[in-house]
Coordinates of C-alpha atoms (C1' of nucleotides) in Angstrom, one line a residue:
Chain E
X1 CA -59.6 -7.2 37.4
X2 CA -57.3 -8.3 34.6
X3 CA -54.8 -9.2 37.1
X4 CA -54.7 -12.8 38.0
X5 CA -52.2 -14.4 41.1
X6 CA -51.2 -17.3 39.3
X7 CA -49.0 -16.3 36.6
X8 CA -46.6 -13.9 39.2
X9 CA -47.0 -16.5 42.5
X10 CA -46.1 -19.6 39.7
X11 CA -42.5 -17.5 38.7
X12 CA -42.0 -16.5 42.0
X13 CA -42.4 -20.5 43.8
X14 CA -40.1 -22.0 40.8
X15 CA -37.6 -19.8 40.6
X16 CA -37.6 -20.6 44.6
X17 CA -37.2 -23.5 44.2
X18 CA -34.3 -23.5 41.7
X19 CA -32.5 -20.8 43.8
X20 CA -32.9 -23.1 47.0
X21 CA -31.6 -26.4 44.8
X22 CA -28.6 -24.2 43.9
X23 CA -27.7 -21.9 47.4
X24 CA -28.2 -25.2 49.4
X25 CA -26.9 -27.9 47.2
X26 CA -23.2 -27.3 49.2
X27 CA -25.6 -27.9 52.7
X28 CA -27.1 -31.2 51.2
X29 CA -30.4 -30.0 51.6
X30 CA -32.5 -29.4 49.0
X31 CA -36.0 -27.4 47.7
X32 CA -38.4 -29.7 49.5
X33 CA -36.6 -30.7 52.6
X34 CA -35.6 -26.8 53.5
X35 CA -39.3 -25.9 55.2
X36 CA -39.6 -28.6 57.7
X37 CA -35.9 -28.7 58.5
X38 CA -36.6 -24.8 59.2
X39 CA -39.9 -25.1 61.1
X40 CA -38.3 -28.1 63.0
X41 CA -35.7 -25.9 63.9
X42 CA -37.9 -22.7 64.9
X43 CA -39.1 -25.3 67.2
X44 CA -36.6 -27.2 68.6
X45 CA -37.1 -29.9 71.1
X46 CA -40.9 -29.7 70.8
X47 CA -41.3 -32.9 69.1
X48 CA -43.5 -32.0 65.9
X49 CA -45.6 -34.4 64.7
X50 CA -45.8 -34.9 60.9
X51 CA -49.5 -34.0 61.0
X52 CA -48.6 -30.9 62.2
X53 CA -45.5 -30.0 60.0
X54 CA -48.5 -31.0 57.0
X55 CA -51.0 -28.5 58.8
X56 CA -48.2 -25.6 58.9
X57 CA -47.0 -25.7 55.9
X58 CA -50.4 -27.1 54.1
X59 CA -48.1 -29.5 52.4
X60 CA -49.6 -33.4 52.1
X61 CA -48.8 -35.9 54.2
X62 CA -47.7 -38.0 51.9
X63 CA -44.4 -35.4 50.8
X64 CA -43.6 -35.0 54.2
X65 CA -43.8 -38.6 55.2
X66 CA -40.5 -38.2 52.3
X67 CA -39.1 -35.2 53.4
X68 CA -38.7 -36.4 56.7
X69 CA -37.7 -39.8 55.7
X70 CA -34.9 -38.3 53.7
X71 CA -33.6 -35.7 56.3
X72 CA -34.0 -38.6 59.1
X73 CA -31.0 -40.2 56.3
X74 CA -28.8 -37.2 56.1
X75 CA -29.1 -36.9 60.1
X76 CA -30.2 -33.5 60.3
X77 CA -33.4 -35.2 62.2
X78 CA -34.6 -37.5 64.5
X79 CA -38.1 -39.5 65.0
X80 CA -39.4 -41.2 68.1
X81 CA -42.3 -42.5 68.5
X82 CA -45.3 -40.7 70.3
X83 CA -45.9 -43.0 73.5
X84 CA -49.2 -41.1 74.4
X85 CA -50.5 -41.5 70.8
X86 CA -48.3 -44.6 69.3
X87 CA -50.0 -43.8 65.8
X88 CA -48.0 -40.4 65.8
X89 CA -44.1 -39.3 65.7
X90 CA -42.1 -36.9 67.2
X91 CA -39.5 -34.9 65.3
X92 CA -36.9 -33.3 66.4
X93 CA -34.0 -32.0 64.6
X94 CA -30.5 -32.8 65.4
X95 CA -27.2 -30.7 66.5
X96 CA -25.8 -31.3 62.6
X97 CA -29.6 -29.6 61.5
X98 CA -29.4 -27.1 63.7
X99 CA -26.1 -26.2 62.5
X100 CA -27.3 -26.5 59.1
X101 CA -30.2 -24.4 59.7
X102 CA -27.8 -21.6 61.1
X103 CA -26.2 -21.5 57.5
X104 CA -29.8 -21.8 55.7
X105 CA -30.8 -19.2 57.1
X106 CA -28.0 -16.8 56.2
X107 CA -28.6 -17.8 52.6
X108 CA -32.5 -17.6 52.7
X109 CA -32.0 -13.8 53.9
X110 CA -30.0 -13.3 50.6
X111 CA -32.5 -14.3 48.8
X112 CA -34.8 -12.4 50.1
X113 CA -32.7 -9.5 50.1
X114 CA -32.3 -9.5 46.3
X115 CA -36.1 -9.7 45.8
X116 CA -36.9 -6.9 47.9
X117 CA -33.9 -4.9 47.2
X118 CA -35.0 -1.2 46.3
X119 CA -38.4 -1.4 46.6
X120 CA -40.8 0.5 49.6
X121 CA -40.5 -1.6 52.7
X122 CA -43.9 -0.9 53.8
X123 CA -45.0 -2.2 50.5
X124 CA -42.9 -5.4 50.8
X125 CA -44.9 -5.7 54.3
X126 CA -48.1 -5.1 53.0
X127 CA -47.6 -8.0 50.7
X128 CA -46.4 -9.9 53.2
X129 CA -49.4 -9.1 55.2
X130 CA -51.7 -9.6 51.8
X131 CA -50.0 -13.6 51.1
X132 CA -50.6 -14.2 55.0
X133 CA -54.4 -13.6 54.4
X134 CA -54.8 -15.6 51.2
X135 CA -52.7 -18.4 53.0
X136 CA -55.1 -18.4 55.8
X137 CA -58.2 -18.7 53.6
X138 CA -56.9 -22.1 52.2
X139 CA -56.0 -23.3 55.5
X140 CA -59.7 -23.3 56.2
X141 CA -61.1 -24.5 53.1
X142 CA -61.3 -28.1 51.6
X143 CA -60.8 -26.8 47.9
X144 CA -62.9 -30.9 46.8
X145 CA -65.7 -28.6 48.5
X146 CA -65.6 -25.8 46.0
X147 CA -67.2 -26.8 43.2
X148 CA -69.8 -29.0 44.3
X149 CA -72.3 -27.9 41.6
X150 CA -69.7 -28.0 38.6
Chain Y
X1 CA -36.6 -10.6 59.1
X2 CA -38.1 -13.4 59.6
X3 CA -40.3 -13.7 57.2
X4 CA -39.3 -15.4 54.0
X5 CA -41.3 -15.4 50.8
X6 CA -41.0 -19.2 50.2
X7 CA -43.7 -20.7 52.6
X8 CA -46.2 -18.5 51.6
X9 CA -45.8 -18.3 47.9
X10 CA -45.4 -22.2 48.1
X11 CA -48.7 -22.6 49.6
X12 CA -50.2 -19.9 47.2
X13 CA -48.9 -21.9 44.3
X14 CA -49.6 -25.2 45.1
X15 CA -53.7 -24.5 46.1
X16 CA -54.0 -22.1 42.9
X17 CA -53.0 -25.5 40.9
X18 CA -55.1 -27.9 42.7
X19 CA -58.3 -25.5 42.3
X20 CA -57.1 -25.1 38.7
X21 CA -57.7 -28.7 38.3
X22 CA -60.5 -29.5 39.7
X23 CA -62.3 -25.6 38.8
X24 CA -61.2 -26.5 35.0
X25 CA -62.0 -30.4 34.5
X26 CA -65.0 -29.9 32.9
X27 CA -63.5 -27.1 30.5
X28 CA -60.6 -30.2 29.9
X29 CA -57.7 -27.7 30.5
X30 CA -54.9 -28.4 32.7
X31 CA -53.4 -26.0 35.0
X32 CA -50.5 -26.7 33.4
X33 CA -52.1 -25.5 30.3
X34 CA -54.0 -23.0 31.6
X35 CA -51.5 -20.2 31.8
X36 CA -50.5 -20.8 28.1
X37 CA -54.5 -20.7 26.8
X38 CA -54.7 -17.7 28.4
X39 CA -51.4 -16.0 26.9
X40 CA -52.2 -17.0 23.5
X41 CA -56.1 -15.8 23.8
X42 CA -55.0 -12.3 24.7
X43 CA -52.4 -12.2 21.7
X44 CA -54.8 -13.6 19.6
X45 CA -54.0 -13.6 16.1
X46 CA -50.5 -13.3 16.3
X47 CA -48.5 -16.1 16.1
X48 CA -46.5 -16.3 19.2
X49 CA -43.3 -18.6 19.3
X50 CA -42.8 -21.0 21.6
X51 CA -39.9 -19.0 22.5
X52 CA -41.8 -16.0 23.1
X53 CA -44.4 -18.4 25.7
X54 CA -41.1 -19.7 27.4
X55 CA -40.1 -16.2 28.1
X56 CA -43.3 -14.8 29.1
X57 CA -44.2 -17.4 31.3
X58 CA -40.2 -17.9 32.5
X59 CA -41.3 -21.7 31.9
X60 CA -38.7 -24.1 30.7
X61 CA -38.8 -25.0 26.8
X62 CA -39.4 -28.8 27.8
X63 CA -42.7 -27.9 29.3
X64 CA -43.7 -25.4 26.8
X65 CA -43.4 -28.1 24.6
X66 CA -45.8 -30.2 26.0
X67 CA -47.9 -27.8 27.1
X68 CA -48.2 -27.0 23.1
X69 CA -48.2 -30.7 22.1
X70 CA -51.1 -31.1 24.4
X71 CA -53.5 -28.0 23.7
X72 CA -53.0 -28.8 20.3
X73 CA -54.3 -32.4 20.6
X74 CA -57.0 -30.8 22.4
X75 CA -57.9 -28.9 19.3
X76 CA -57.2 -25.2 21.8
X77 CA -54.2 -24.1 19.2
X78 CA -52.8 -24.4 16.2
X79 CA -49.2 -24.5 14.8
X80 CA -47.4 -23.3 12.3
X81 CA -44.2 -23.5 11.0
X82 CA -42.4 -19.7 11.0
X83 CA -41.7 -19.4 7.4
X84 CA -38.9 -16.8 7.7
X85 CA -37.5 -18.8 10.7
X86 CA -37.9 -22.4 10.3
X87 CA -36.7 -23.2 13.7
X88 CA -39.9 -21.9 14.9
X89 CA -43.4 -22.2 15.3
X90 CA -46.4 -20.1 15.6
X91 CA -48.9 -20.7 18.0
X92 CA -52.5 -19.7 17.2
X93 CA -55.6 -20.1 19.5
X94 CA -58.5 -21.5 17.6
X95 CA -61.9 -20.3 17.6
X96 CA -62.9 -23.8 20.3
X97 CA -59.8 -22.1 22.3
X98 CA -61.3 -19.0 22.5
X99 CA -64.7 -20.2 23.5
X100 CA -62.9 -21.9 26.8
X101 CA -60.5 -19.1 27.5
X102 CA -63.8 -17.2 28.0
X103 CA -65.2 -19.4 30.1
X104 CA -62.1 -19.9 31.7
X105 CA -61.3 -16.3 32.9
X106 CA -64.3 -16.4 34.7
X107 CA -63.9 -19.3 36.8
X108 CA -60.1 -17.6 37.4
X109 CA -62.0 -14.2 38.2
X110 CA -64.0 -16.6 40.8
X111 CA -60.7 -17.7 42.1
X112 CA -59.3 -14.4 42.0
X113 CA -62.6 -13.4 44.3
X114 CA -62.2 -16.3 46.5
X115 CA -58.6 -14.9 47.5
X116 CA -58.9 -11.2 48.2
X117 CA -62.7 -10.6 49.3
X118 CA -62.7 -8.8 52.6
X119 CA -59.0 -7.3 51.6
X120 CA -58.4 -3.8 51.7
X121 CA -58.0 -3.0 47.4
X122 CA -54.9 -0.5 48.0
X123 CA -53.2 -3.4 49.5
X124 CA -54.2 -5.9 47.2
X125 CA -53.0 -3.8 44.5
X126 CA -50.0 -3.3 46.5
X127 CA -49.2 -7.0 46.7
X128 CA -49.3 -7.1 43.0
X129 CA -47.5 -4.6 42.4
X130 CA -44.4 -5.9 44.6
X131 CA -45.1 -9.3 42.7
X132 CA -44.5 -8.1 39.8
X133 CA -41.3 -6.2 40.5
X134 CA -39.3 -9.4 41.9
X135 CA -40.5 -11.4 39.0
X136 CA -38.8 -8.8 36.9
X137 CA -36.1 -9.0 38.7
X138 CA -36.2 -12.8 38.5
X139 CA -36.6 -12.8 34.1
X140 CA -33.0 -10.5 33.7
X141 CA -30.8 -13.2 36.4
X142 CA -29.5 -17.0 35.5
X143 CA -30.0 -18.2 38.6
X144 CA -26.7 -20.8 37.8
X145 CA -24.9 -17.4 37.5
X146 CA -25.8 -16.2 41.4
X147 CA -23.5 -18.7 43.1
X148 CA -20.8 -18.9 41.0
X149 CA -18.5 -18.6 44.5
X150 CA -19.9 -21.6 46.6
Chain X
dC1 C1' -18.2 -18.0 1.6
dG2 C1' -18.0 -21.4 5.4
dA3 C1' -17.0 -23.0 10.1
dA4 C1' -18.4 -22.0 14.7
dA5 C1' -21.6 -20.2 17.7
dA6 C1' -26.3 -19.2 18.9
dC7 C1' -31.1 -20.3 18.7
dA8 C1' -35.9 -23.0 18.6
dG9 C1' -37.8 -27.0 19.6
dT10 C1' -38.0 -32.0 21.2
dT11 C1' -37.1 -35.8 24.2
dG12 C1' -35.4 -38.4 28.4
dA13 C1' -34.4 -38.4 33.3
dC14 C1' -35.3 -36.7 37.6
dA15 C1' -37.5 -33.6 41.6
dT16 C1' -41.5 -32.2 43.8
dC17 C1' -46.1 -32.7 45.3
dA18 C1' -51.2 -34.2 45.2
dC19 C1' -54.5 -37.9 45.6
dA20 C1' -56.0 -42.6 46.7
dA21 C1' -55.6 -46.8 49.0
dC22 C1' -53.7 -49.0 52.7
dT23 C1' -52.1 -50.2 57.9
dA24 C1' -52.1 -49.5 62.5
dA25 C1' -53.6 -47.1 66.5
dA26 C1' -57.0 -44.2 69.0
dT27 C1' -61.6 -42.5 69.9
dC28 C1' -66.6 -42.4 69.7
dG29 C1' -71.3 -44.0 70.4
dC30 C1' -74.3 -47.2 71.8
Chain K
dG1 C1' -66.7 -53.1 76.4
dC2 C1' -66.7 -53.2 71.4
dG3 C1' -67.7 -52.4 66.5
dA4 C1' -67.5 -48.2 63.6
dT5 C1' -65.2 -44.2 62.6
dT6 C1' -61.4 -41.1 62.8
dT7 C1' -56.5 -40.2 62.8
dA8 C1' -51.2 -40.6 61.8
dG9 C1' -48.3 -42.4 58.7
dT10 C1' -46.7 -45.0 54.5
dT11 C1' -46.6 -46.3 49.7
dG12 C1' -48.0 -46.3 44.6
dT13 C1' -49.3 -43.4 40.8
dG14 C1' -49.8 -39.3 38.1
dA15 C1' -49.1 -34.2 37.1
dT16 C1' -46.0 -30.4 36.6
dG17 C1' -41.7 -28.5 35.8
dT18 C1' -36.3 -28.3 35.5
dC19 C1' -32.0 -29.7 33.4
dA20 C1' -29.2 -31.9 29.9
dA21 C1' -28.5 -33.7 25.5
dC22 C1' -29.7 -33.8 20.9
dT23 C1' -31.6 -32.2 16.0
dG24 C1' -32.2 -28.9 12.7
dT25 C1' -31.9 -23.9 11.4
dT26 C1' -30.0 -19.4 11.5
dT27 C1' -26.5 -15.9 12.5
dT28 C1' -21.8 -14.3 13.2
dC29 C1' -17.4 -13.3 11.7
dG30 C1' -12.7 -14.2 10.1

DNA sequence: CGAAAACAGTTGACATCACAACTAAATCGC
DNA sequence: GCGATTTAGTTGTGATGTCAACTGTTTTCG
């Protein structure tokens, strides 16, 4: 049980995030725009509401109000307003991010490639499978809720 | 394919520091700090550089420096000046330090719990494991060096 | 030896994200 | 129907961490 999550999940998400800052820099898109310009892309011509791209990726509102904001600015996305809920938008992303997201992706899978390189692919999916799980118990849980006694 | 590491460690990283915060308020340790405390507490007596953290923990310098600055106002560490390298300092947990990092690993172990109850244990271990081996991975590459070609 | 390079630590600027407070629109309950 | 509550989105503030530039010390090597 000496084993704790924290210290390997922290290395793992900042180095991510420099990798991404670097491999994408030449795309103009950076760290914190690249998972709703991918999700957006995953589901093109859906029109995603922000609430939702928060829900998916269990990022706060507030950062994606920015990320979208900023990708809106480099075109690689487009916002309309919801006429059956006129509180809500509708995002789409654009040719240019679609284009873009081609060329992510290619880069993503390198990355991902040199993590995994020459270790057990079942293991890799096992992990995958083990994140998924702990993911899914934070999606249910309002972590303000934990520690009411404390 | 299709599944990168990014949205899942992102999400894993960002909850483990909110719970961190609010799981650790009344202790008066960061989450920031946290991972430092804990270092230091299981290489007690020591005198570990700030170096030494920095590499560990792949954390910048600058925020090992604060990190420091701030546990020591705290009264969790002490420092020292290396007397056969006067560049460098040696960190010491103090005997209030210790006290929390007890108390400390057990809300972690809590957390710890939290994530991986109702997971199969071979998996779990699994996962670990294959965390581990990309963060090795990640402590012998400079990430400026991987796209020296774009 | 002594200048140049490497190293430990500090500080300032910036990126990313959470929380709180707010606006505007929709829905609920009486 | 209409006031109260909920919901979608925005904006301000603070926490965390990276990079760059700088200081002071040590090491390297001609």
């Amino acid at each position: 049980m000496e084993k704790s999550v924290g210290r390997l999940v922290s290395i793992l998400y900042r180095k991510n995030q420099v990798y991404l800052n670097i491999a994408l820099k030449p795309l103009q898109i950076t760290a914190s725009e690249l998972p709703f310009l991918l999700y957006l892309f995953r589901n093109a011509n859906t029109g995603i509401s922000q609430e939702a791209l928060s829900a998916y990726l269990l990022i706060d509102k507030a950062a994606t109000a920015r990320a979208v904001q900023s990708l809106l600015q480099k075109g690689f996305i487009r916002k309309e307003k919801d006429e059956t809920d006129r509180r809500a938008n509708k995002i789409y992303v654009t040719d240019l991010g679609e284009q873009r997201s081609r060329l992510v992706k290619a880069r993503l899978e390198q990355w991902t490639h040199f993590l995994t390189e020459g270790l057990d692919t079942a293991a890799v999916d096992t992990m995958f499978y083990v994140l998924e799980e702990m993911a899914k118990k934070l999606e249910k849980v309002d972590l303000q809720d934990i520690w009411r006694d404390a």
